[in-house]
mmCIF file of C-alpha atoms in Angstrom:
data_model
loop_
_atom_site.group_PDB
_atom_site.id
_atom_site.type_symbol
_atom_site.label_atom_id
_atom_site.label_comp_id
_atom_site.label_asym_id
_atom_site.label_seq_id
_atom_site.Cartn_x
_atom_site.Cartn_y
_atom_site.Cartn_z
ATOM 1 C CA MET F 1 1.943 7.241 -36.625
ATOM 2 C CA ALA F 2 4.263 7.478 -33.623
ATOM 3 C CA LYS F 3 4.539 4.461 -31.417
ATOM 4 C CA ALA F 4 4.100 5.161 -27.685
ATOM 5 C CA SER F 5 7.272 4.416 -25.806
ATOM 6 C CA THR F 6 7.017 2.046 -22.907
ATOM 7 C CA ASP F 7 9.592 1.485 -20.229
ATOM 8 C CA TYR F 8 9.537 -2.075 -18.913
ATOM 9 C CA ARG F 9 12.290 -1.984 -16.303
ATOM 10 C CA ASN F 10 13.301 -4.890 -14.118
ATOM 11 C CA GLY F 11 10.987 -7.272 -15.972
ATOM 12 C CA ASP F 12 7.829 -5.599 -14.683
ATOM 13 C CA ASP F 13 4.676 -6.128 -16.662
ATOM 14 C CA GLU F 14 3.614 -2.577 -15.875
ATOM 15 C CA PRO F 15 4.786 0.306 -18.048
ATOM 16 C CA ASN F 16 7.235 2.724 -16.410
ATOM 17 C CA GLY F 17 8.400 0.130 -13.905
ATOM 18 C CA GLY F 18 4.996 -0.154 -12.211
ATOM 19 C CA ARG F 19 4.998 3.439 -11.013
ATOM 20 C CA ARG F 20 1.304 3.910 -11.681
ATOM 21 C CA ALA F 21 0.295 0.939 -9.527
ATOM 22 C CA LYS F 22 2.571 2.067 -6.718
ATOM 23 C CA ALA F 23 1.084 5.546 -6.739
ATOM 24 C CA SER F 24 -2.427 4.145 -6.363
ATOM 25 C CA ARG F 25 -1.349 2.038 -3.372
ATOM 26 C CA GLU F 26 0.204 5.082 -1.724
ATOM 27 C CA ASP F 27 -2.999 7.036 -2.245
ATOM 28 C CA SER F 28 -5.104 4.351 -0.553
ATOM 29 C CA ALA F 29 -2.829 3.890 2.497
ATOM 30 C CA PRO F 30 -3.682 7.169 4.275
ATOM 31 C CA THR F 31 -7.386 6.582 3.660
ATOM 32 C CA PHE F 32 -7.205 3.141 5.284
ATOM 33 C CA THR F 33 -5.294 4.527 8.292
ATOM 34 C CA ASP F 34 -7.800 7.354 8.656
ATOM 35 C CA THR F 35 -10.667 4.874 8.545
ATOM 36 C CA LEU F 36 -9.079 2.774 11.278
ATOM 37 C CA LYS F 37 -8.570 5.875 13.422
ATOM 38 C CA GLU F 38 -12.249 6.758 12.980
ATOM 39 C CA PHE F 39 -13.088 3.411 14.601
ATOM 40 C CA GLY F 40 -10.733 4.147 17.504
ATOM 41 C CA ILE F 41 -7.809 2.033 16.305
ATOM 42 C CA ASP F 42 -4.497 3.867 16.632
ATOM 43 C CA THR F 43 -2.147 2.342 14.095
ATOM 44 C CA ASP F 44 0.896 4.116 15.545
ATOM 45 C CA ILE F 45 0.427 2.328 18.870
ATOM 46 C CA MET F 46 -0.125 -0.979 17.089
ATOM 47 C CA THR F 47 3.063 -0.505 15.070
ATOM 48 C CA GLU F 48 5.116 0.306 18.161
ATOM 49 C CA SER F 49 3.668 -2.697 20.012
ATOM 50 C CA ALA F 50 4.480 -5.013 17.115
ATOM 51 C CA LYS F 51 8.067 -3.740 17.013
ATOM 52 C CA GLU F 52 8.461 -4.331 20.751
ATOM 53 C CA ARG F 53 7.044 -7.853 20.479
ATOM 54 C CA ALA F 54 9.385 -8.647 17.577
ATOM 55 C CA VAL F 55 12.410 -7.494 19.578
ATOM 56 C CA ASP F 56 11.268 -9.561 22.568
ATOM 57 C CA MET F 57 10.754 -12.628 20.385
ATOM 58 C CA GLN F 58 14.179 -12.172 18.814
ATOM 59 C CA GLN F 59 15.791 -11.973 22.249
ATOM 60 C CA THR F 60 13.927 -15.105 23.357
ATOM 61 C CA VAL F 61 15.215 -17.019 20.336
ATOM 62 C CA ILE F 62 18.774 -15.834 20.950
ATOM 63 C CA ASP F 63 18.585 -16.867 24.610
ATOM 64 C CA GLU F 64 17.202 -20.300 23.673
ATOM 65 C CA LEU F 65 19.991 -20.801 21.127
ATOM 66 C CA LYS F 66 22.629 -19.972 23.744
ATOM 67 C CA GLU F 67 21.082 -22.254 26.395
ATOM 68 C CA ARG F 68 20.545 -25.298 24.153
ATOM 69 C CA PRO F 69 22.890 -25.227 21.154
ATOM 70 C CA LEU F 70 22.750 -28.994 20.483
ATOM 71 C CA ARG F 71 18.947 -29.021 20.404
ATOM 72 C CA THR F 72 19.072 -26.154 17.922
ATOM 73 C CA LEU F 73 21.612 -27.983 15.779
ATOM 74 C CA GLY F 74 19.501 -31.140 15.852
ATOM 75 C CA ALA F 75 16.361 -29.219 14.853
ATOM 76 C CA ALA F 76 18.212 -27.522 12.005
ATOM 77 C CA ALA F 77 19.555 -30.882 10.797
ATOM 78 C CA ALA F 78 16.090 -32.462 10.927
ATOM 79 C CA ILE F 79 14.551 -29.592 8.980
ATOM 80 C CA GLY F 80 17.370 -29.802 6.426
ATOM 81 C CA MET F 81 16.831 -33.532 5.985
ATOM 82 C CA LEU F 82 13.086 -33.021 5.554
ATOM 83 C CA PHE F 83 13.629 -30.357 2.883
ATOM 84 C CA GLY F 84 16.214 -32.554 1.178
ATOM 85 C CA TYR F 85 13.812 -35.485 1.154
ATOM 86 C CA LEU F 86 10.975 -33.371 -0.253
ATOM 87 C CA ALA F 87 13.246 -31.806 -2.883
ATOM 88 C CA SER F 88 14.488 -35.191 -4.093
ATOM 89 C CA ARG F 89 10.975 -36.528 -4.739
#
């Protein structure tokens, strides 16, 4: 009796590197987008808007870092101390 070969790549629990699960997710994505479009929700516009907002937020953070570098350094130090305290417990 021949044993079925399995390919567990990259430590995945799925045979063949999880290809079957990925294919099922890809099949469901267009259906979900089509359903949203049926309700009048244009996902392309939402995606573009999200990208624009992310770029704006990134620019705001960069500007804040340039205007107040010591405040940023102090906040980073405080966060680092908090993580260090929590990690040592």
